[in-house]
XYZ file of C-alpha atoms in Angstrom:
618
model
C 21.991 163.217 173.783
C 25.644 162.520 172.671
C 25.667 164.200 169.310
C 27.260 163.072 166.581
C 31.210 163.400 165.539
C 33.148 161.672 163.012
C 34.094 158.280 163.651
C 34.974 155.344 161.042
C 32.545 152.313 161.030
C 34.770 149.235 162.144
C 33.119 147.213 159.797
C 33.151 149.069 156.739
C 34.221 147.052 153.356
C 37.382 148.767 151.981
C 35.854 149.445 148.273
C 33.014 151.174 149.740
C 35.087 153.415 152.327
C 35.421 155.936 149.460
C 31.589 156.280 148.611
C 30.435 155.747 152.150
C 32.909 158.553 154.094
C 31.962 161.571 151.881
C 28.044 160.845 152.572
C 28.669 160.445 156.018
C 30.810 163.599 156.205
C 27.874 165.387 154.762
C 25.451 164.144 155.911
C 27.088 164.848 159.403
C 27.612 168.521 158.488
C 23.584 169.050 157.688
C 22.984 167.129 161.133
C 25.063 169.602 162.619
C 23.375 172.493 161.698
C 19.883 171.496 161.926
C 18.652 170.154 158.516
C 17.804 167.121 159.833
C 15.589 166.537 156.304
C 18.619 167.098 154.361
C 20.408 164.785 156.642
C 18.225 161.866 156.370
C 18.710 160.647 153.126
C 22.313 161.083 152.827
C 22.614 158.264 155.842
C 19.867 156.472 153.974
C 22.448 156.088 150.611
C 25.486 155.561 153.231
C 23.695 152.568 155.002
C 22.415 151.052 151.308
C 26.138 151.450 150.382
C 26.900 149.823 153.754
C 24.016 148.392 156.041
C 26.400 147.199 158.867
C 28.176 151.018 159.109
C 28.081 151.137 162.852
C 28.615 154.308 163.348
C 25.461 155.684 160.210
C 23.304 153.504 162.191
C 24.105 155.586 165.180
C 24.117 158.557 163.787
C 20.385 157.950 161.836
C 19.218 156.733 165.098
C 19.927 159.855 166.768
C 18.117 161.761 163.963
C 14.621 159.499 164.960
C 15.074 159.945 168.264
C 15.080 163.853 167.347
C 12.211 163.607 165.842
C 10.701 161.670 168.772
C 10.676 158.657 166.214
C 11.910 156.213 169.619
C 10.956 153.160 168.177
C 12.917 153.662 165.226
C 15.561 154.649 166.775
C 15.817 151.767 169.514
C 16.208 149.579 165.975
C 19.045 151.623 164.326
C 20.888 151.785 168.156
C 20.301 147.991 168.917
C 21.981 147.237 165.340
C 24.844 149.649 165.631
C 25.995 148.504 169.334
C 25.689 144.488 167.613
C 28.450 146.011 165.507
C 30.048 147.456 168.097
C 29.717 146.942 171.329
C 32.436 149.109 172.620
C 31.179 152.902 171.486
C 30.379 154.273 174.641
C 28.096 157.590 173.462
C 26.005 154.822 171.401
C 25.145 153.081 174.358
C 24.313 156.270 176.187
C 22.487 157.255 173.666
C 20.558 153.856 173.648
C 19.965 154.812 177.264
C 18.174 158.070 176.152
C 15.823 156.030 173.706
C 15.091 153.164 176.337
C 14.007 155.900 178.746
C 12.153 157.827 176.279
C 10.084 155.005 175.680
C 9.200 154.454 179.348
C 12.164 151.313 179.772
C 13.349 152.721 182.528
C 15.643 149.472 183.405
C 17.157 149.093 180.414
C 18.005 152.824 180.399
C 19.942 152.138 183.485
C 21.756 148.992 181.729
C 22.635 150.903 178.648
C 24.279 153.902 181.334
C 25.828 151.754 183.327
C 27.318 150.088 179.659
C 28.627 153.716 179.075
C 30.308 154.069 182.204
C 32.074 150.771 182.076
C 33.708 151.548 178.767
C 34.523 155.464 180.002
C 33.643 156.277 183.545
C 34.570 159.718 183.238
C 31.732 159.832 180.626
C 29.697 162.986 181.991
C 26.772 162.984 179.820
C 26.154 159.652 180.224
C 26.399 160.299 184.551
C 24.155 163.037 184.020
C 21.288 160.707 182.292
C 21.926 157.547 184.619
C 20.791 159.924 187.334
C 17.655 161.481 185.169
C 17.012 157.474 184.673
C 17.303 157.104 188.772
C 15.360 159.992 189.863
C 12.469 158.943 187.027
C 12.728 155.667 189.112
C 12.393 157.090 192.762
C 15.810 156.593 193.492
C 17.084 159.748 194.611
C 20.010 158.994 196.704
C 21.703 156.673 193.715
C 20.955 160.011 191.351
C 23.098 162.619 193.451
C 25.850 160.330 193.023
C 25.916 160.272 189.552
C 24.821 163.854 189.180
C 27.542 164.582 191.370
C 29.624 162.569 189.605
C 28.944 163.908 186.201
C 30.175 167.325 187.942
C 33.546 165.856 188.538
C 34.071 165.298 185.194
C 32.636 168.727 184.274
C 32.329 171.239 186.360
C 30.604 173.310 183.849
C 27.830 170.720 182.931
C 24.845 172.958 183.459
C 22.032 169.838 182.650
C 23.775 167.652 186.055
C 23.777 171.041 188.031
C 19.989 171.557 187.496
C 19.470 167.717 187.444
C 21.171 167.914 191.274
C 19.121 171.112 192.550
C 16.028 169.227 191.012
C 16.982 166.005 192.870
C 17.547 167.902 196.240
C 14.500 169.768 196.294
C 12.464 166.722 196.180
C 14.348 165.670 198.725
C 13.061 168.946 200.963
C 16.957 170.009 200.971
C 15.837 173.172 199.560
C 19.235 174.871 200.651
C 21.288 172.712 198.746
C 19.011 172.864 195.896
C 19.278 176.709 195.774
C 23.405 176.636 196.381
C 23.187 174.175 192.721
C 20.695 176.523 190.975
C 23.026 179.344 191.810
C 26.377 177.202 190.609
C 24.210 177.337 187.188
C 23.461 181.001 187.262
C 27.274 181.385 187.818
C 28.090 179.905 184.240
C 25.122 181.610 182.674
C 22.773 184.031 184.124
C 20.570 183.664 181.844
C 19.177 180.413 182.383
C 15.235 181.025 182.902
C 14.662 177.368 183.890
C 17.091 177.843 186.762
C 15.556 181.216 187.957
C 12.686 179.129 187.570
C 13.772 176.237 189.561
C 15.087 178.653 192.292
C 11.690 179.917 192.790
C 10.322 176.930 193.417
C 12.427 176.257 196.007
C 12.009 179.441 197.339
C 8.045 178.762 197.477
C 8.484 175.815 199.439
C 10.601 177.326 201.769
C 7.688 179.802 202.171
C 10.166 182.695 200.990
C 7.250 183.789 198.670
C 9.091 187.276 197.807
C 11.818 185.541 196.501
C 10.039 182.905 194.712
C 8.276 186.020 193.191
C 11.009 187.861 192.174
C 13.002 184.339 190.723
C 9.953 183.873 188.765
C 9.469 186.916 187.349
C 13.136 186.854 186.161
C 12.332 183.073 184.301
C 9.908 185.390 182.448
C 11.690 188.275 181.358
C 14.204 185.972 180.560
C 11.814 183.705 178.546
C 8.556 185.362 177.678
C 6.868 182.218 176.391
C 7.627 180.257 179.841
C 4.492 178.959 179.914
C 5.011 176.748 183.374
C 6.412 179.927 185.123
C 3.665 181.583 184.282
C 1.496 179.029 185.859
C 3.516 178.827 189.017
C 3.443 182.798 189.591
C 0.214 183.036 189.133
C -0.419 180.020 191.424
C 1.871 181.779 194.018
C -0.046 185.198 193.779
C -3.322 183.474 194.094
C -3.151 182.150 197.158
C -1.549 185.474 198.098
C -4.622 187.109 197.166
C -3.836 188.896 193.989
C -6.336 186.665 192.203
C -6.605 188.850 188.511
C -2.923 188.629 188.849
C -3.071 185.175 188.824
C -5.610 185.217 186.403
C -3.408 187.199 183.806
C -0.334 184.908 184.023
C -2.938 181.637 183.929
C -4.217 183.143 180.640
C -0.881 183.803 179.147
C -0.159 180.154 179.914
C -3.256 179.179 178.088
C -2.248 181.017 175.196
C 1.285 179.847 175.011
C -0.108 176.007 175.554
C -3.516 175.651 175.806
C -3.438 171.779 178.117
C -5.989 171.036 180.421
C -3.988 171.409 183.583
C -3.475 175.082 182.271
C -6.935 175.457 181.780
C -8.334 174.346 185.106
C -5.819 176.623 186.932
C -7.536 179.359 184.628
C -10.652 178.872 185.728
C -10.141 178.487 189.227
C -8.655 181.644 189.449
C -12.260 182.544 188.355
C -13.874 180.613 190.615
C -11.882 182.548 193.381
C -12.899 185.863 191.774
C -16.668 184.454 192.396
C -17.289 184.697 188.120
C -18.660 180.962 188.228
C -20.208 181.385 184.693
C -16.661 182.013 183.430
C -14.942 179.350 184.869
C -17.185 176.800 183.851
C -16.016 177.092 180.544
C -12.674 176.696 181.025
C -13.145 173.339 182.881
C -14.960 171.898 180.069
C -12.485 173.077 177.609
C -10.051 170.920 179.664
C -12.688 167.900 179.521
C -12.615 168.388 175.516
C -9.176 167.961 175.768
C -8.743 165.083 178.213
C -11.808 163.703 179.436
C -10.088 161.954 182.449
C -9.035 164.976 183.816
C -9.413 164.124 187.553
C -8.677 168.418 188.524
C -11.215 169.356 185.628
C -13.613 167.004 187.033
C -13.662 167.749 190.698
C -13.639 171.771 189.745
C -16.526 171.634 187.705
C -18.071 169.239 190.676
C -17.939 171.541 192.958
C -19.221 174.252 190.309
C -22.368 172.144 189.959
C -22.395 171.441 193.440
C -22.284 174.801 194.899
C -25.313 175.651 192.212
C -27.452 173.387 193.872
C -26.799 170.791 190.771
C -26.506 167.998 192.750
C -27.532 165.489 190.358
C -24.857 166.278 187.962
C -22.512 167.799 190.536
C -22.212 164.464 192.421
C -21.691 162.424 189.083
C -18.890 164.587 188.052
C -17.311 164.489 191.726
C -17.452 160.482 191.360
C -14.783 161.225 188.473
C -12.159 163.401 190.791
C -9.811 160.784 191.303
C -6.017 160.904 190.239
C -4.663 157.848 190.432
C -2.380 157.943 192.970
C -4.993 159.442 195.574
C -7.338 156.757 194.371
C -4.675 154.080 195.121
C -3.617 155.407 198.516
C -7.235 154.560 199.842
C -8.911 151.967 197.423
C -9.146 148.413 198.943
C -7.226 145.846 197.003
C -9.088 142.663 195.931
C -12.950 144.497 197.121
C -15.050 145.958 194.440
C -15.634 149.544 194.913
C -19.424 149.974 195.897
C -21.537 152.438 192.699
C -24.698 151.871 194.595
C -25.916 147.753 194.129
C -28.258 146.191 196.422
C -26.670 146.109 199.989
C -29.069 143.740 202.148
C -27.056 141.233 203.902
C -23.813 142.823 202.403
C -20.835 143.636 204.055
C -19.641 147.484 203.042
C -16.155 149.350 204.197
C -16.656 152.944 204.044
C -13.275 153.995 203.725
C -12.642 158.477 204.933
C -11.324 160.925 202.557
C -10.519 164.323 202.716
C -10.279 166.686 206.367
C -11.830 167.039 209.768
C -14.430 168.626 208.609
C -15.344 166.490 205.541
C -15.541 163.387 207.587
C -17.882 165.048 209.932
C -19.905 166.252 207.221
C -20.164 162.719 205.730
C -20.348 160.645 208.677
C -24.161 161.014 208.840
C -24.244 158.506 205.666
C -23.501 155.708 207.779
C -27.116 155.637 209.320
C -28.744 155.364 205.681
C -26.149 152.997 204.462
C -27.435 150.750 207.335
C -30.823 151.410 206.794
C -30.001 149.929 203.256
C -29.279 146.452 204.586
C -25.484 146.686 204.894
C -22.979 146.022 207.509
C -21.326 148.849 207.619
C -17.492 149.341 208.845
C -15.653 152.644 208.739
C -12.135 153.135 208.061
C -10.986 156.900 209.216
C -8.101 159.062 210.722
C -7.382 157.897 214.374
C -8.204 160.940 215.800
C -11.663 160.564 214.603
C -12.255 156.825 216.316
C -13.749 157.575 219.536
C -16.534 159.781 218.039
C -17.541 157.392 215.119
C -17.506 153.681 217.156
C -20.640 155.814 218.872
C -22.683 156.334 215.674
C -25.586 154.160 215.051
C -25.284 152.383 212.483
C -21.717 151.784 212.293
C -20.692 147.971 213.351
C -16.715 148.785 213.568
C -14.637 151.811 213.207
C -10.900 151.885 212.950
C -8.291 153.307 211.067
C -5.081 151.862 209.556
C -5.315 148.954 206.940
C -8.280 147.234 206.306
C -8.596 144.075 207.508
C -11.567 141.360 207.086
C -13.753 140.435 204.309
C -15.809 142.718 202.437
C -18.436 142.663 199.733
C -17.744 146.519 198.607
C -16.139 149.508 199.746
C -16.633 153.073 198.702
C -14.653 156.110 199.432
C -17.217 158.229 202.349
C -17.617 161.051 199.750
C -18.917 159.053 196.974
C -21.702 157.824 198.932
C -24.224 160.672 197.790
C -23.258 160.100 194.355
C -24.589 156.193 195.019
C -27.437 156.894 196.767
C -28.994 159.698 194.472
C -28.630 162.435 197.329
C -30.443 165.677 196.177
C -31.027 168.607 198.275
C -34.223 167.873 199.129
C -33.249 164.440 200.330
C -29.735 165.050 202.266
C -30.121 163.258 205.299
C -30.221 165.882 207.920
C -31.909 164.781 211.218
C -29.577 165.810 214.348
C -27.622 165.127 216.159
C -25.631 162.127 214.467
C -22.681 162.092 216.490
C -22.888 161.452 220.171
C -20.135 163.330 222.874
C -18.851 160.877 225.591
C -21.229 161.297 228.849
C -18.439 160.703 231.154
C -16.397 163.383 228.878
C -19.069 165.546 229.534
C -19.683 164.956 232.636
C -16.245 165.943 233.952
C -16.108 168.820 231.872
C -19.331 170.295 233.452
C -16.769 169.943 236.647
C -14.174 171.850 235.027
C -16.014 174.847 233.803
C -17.568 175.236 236.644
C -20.922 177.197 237.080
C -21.284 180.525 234.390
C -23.828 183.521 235.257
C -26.917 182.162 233.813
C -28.217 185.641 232.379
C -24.912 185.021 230.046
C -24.986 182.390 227.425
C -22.220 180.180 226.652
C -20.474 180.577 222.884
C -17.405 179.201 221.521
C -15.488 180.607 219.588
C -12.893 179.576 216.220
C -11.778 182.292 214.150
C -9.103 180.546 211.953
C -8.158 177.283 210.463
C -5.564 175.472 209.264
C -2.811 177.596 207.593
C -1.993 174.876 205.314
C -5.326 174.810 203.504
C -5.587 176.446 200.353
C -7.815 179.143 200.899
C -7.319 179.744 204.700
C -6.362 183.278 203.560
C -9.822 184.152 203.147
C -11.705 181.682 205.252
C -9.808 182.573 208.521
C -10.120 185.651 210.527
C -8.011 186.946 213.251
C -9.562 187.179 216.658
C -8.900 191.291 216.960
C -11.581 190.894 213.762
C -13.771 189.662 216.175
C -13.027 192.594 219.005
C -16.296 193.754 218.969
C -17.861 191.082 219.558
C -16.214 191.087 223.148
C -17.824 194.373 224.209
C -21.444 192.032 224.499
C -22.418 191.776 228.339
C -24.657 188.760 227.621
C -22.232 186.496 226.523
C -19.680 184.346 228.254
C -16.812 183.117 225.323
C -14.936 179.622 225.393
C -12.015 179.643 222.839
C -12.127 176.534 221.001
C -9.127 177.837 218.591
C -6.113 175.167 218.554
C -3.015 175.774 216.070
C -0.890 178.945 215.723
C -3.826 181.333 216.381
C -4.410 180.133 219.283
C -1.551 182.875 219.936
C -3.215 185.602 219.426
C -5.797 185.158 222.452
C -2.601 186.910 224.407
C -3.410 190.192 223.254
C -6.824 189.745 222.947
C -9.991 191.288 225.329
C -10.411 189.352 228.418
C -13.320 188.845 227.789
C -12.202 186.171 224.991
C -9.552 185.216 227.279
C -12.014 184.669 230.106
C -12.900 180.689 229.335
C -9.571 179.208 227.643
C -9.861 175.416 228.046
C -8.013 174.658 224.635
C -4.846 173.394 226.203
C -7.176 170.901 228.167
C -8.712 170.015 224.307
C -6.215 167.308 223.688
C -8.877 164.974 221.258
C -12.257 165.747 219.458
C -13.699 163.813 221.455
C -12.905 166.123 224.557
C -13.846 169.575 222.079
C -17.107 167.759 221.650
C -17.703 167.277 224.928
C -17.105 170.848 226.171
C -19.018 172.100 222.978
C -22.193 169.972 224.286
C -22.000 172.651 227.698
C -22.578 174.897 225.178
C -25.084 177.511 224.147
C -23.991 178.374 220.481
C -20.547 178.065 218.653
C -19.537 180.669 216.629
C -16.955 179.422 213.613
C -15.082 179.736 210.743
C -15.371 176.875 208.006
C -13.413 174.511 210.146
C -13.611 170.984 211.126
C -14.895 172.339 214.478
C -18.062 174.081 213.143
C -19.202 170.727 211.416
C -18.454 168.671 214.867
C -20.829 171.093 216.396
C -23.236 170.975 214.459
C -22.916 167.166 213.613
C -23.413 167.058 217.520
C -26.992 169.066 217.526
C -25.155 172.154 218.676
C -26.244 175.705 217.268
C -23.618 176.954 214.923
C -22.856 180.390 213.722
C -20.721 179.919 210.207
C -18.456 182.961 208.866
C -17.808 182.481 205.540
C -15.615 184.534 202.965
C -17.189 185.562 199.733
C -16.226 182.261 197.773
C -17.302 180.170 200.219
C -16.816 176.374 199.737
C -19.097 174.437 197.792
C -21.133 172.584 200.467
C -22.676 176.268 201.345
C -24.439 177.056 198.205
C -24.477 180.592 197.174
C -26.963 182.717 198.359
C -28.186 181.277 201.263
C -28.200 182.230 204.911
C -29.010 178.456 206.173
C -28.007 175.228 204.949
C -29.707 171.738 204.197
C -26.817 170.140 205.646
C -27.167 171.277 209.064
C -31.351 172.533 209.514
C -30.591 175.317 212.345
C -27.525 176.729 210.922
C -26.996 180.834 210.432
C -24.821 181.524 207.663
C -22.931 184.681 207.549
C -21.987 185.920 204.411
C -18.870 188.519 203.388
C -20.734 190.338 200.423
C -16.796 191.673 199.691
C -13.829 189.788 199.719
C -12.001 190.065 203.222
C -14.204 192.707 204.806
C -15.144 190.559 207.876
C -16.103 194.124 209.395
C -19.713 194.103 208.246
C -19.842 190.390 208.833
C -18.929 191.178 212.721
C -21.315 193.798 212.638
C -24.251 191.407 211.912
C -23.099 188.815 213.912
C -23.275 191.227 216.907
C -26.355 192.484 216.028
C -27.981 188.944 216.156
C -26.484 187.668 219.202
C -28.222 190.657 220.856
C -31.565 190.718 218.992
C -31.431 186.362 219.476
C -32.801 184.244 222.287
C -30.408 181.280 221.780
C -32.115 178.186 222.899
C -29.821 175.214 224.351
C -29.979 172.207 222.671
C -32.644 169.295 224.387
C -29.980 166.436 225.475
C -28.649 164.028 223.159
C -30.660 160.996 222.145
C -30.104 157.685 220.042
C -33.622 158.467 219.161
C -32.929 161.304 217.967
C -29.921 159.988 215.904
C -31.853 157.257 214.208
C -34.315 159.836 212.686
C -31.499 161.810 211.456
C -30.591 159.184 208.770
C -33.082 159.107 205.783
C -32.299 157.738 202.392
C-alpha cells in the first residue's frame, strides 16, 4: 500500500483551500502515526468541506482498506481516480483493494494504470506480480518482481515476492540466493528465515530447514506458521512430542482448524487416539467443511472398528481440488440409489495398495444390478480387465455415458459396509496364466522340503509415514539363518539396493529386475508359498490374489488394520505382526521367525472364477 503524502486536490474550490488544507494536514499527521480513529473524522469534515477533494478521497480510502473495510474503500478510490485519473499511487492502490476483494483482473488493470503513468513505480511492480502469481502466472510475476528490483534494489516485499515465486516454480536455488539478498538488508527478517526453510525442506536439506526455522522463531516468538512447519518437519523425522510442542504453541498463538488437525495428528502418531479425537472435532466446531479434520477423524473411527460413522465421515474428506481432479463432469456422483440396469464409473483414488484393497467392490457393485466400468492408474489395467464383474477398465479420461460415478473409496460408505459384512471371499484378482506359466520356467524347480516366501521390507520413501512402516532388509537378517525357507525379493525402488550387502540367502532368488508390471509380480507371487511384507501395495496384491501374507506393521499402523488385532477382516488368512514399541522391528523379527518354524504353510488351491464370484457379498 502506497501510503499517504501531501498532495493538493486538483479540484479543490479556492475559498475552501484554506479550511480544507489544515484538516488534511492533520488529519495526514494522525494517519501517519497510527491513529487511524483520530484520522477518520478529520477527512470526514475535509470531504463535507469538499466532496470532490481527490486526493481526501484517496487518502480515506486507504484508511478502509486498513481496516479491511474493501468495499468502502473500492468507493472512495473509484471516486478519487474520476477526479483524477493521472495519480499513479491511487491507482495502485485501487489495485490493492480490487485484489483484496478477490478481482483479480481488475487488480491487474489498475497496476498496469500505475505503470503507464510511472513505470519506474516499484510498489506498484511489486503488487502487479503478487496480482500474477495469485493468478497462476508465474513467469509474467518474475518480471515485474524483477522489475520492481530495478527500481529498488532495497525493496525487501519484491525480494521475498521473487524467492516465493521461484520456489513454486521448484527453482529452489534461486529462491534461496533472493531470501538471502533479503537477509543482506535485514537479518532479522523471520519470514525470510522462514521462507528459506521451506526451501530448504523441499530440497530435502532438512538440517537446514531446521535450523532456518528455528531462527524465524527466535526471531518472532509468536510465528505461529513456523511453528507448524517445524513441527511438521520433525514429525516425519520422528521426533513426534517435538512436533507436538510446536503444533500446540501454534494452537495457542491461533487456534484455526488446520492448526488443530496437525495437533492431533501428531497424537495420532504418538498412538494417544483418545487425545486426538478432540482436537479434530475442535477443528469441525470451527469449520465444519474441514476436508483434513474430516478424513483424520475417519480414519480415527475407522481404525476403532466404527465403521458406520467412520465411513460417513470419510465420505466428507474431499478438498476441492482433489475432488475436481477425479469427479466426472456432467455424471451425478453415485451416494448409494438403486443400480439395476444402471450404468456406474467407478473412478480409483489413492495408491497401489488402496486400489487393491478396494477393487473387490466391483463384484458387489455388479451383484447390485449395475454395469460397472473402472477408471484406474495404467499400471493397474491388466489386473482389473480380469475381475468379474467389471465390464471395462481403463484409465485416462472418461469417456461414454454414465448414470453415476463414485470415487472407489466411497463405495463402503454407499453400500453400508460394516465389519461383519466387508466382502472378503478370495481371491478377487486373477494373475495372467500365460504370466505364470513362463515364470514357473524362469524360477526353475526349488528344493521342495523349502518353501517359497517373498519378501518386501520397505515402501515408498515418499509416503508420509514410510519412516516407520519400512524396515531395512539387515532388520530382517535373521530371518535368513532359516534352512526351510527359500526367499524371492519382491522389493523394487531404492531398497532394492541394499540386497548387495545382504545374506545370500536373500540374494539367492532376485527376479525384481525381471518385475517390470504388477501383473508380472503377481504372477511370480502365485509360485509362491507365503509373502512376507511391509504395508505396501505388494502385500494387498498378494493377498487380493489368495496368496498367504505375513504383514509387519509399525506401532501406528494404518487405519485399515484395526488396533489390536493379529488378523484382519479384509483379508480372512492374514497374520498380523505387531511392533508393541515404536521402531523396534527386533522383537517383531523374532516372532516372525519363530512362526515360520513352528508353521506348516499350506499353498494356496489354484485360482478359480468360482472362487472369485463368492468373494463378493453385499
Amino acid at each position: 500500500m502506497e501510503h499517504p503524502s501531501r498532495r493538493d486536490g486538483g479540484t479543490t474550490a479556492r475559498s475552501s483551500a484554506a479550511h480544507v488544507t489544515p484538516l488534511i494536514d492533520a488529519a495526514l499527521a494522525a494517519h501517519r502515526a497510527g491513529r487511524l480513529d483520530a484520522a477518520e473524522p478529520l477527512y470526514r469534515q475535509a470531504l463535507t468541506l469538499d466532496p470532490n477533494h481527490a486526493p481526501a478521497l484517496h487518502y480515506f480510502g486507504i484508511l478502509h482498506y486498513q481496516r479491511g473495510e474493501h468495499d468502502t474503500a473500492a468507493s472512495l478510490m473509484s471516486r478519487a481516480l474520476k477526479l483524477d485519473r493521472h495519480d499513479a499511487a491511487c491507482w495502485s492502490n485501487r489495485g490493492l483493494v480490487a485484489a483484496a476483494l478477490g478481482h483479480l483482473d481488475e487488480a491487474t488493470i489498475c497496476y498496469d494504470q500505475a505503470l503507464q503513468l510511472q513505470p519506474d513505480f516499484a510498489d506498484a511492480r511489486n503488487n502487479f506480480g503478487v496480482a500474477l502469481q495469485a493468478q497462476g502466472s508465474l513467469s509474467e510475476a518474475l518480471e515485474q518482481y524483477r522489475l520492481a528490483l530495478a527500481s529498488n534494489p532495497g525493496m525487501i516485499d519484491a525480494h521475498l515476492n521473487l524467492g516465493t515465486a521461484l520456489s513454486k516454480l521448484g527453482r529452489f536455488d534461486e529462491a534461496l540466493a533472493s531470501y538471502r539478498d533479503v537477509l543482506a538488508i535485514d537479518p532479522n527478517m523471520a519470514e525470510a528465515h522462514f521462507n528459506a526453510g521451506n526451501a530448504y525442506q523441499a530440497q530435502g536439506r532438512h538440517n537446514a530447514a531446521i535450523a532456518s526455522f528455528e531462527r524465524a522463531l527466535a526471531l518472532r516468538a509468536d510465528y505461529a506458521e513456523a511453528h507448524v512447519n517445524l513441527g511438521s518437519l520433525i514429525g516425519r523425522l520422528g521426533d513426534y512430542a517435538g512436533a507436538e510442542a510446536h503444533y500446540r504453541r501454534a494452537v495457542a498463538l491461533r487456534p484455526n482448524p488446520t492448526h488443530l488437525v496437525c495437533l492431533g495428528g501428531s497424537l495420532a502418531a504418538q498412538g494417544r487416539p483418545d487425545e486426538e479425537e478432540v482436537f479434530y472435532r475442535q477443528a469441525l466446531a470451527l469449520d465444519p467443511h474441514h476436508a483434513d479434520a474430516h478424513q483424520n477423524l475417519a480414519w480415527l473411527l475407522l481404525k476403532r472398528g466404527d465403521y458406520r460413522q467412520g465411513w460417513a465421515e470419510f465420505a466428507l474428506r474431499w478438498r476441492k481440488r482433489d475432488y475436481d481432479a477425479i469427479a466426472v463432469l456432467g455424471v451425478a456422483e453415485w451416494h448409494g440409489e438403486p443400480l439395476d440396469g444402471r450404468r456406474l464409473l467407478v473412478v480409483g483414488e489413492q495408491g497401489f495398495g488402496d486400489h487393491f484393497q478396494f477393487l473387490r467392490f466391483a463384484s458387489v457393485l455388479q451383484q447390485r444390478g449395475a454395469t460397472v466400468d473402472l477408471c484406474v492408474r495404467e499400471p493397474l489395467l491388466p489386473l482389473v480387465e480380469r475381475i468379474p464383474g467389471v465390464s471395462r477398465a481403463f484409465s485416462g479420461q472418461p469417456q461414454g455415458d454414465y448414470d453415476f460415478w463414485v470415487p472407489m473409496m466411497s463405495v463402503p460408505s454407499c453400500v453400508g459396509t460394516e465389519l461383519s459384512t466387508i466382502p472378503a471371499g478370495l481371491p478377487y484378482l486373477f494373475a495372467d496364466k500365460a504370466k505364470v506359466k513362463a515364470w514357473r520356467k524362469r524360477v526353475g524347480p526349488v528344493n521342495r522340503s523349502k518353501r517359497k516366501v517373498g519378501l518386501v521390507w520397505a515402501g515408498s520413501p515418499t509416503f508420509g509415514n514410510d519412516r516407520y512402516r519400512s524396515m531395512t532388509l539387515a532388520d530382517l537378517s535373521a530371518l535368513s539363518e532359516l534352512k526351510s525357507v527359500a526367499w524371492y525379493a519382491l522389493q523394487k525402488g531404492p531398497a532394492h539396493a541394499q540386497l548387495a550387502d545382504a545374506p545370500s540367502a536373500f540374494r539367492a532368488h532376485d527376479f525384481t529386475a525381471e518385475l517390470s508390471s504388477f501383473d508380472e509380480t503377481a504372477a511370480l507371487i502365485m509360485l509362491l508359498d507365503l509373502v512376507i511384507a511391509v504395508d505396501t501395495g505388494v502385500a494387498h496384491l498378494a493377498a487380493a490374489l489368495g496368496k498367504p501374507v505375513w504383514l509387519l506393521l509399525p506401532a501406528n499402523s494404518d487405519w485399515r488394520w484395526l488396533e489390536t488385532r493379529s488378523d484382519t477382516p479384509w483379508y480372512p488368512g492374514m497374520k498380523l505382526f505387531r511392533q508393541k514399541k515404536v521402531g523396534d522391528w527386533a522383537a517383531v523379527v523374532a516372532q516372525v521367525a519363530k512362526t515360520l518354524q513352528a508353521t506348516h504353510v499350506t499353498p494356496a488351491p489354484p485360482q478359480t472364477r468360482a472362487a472369485a464370484k463368492a468373494a463378493a457379498r453385499p
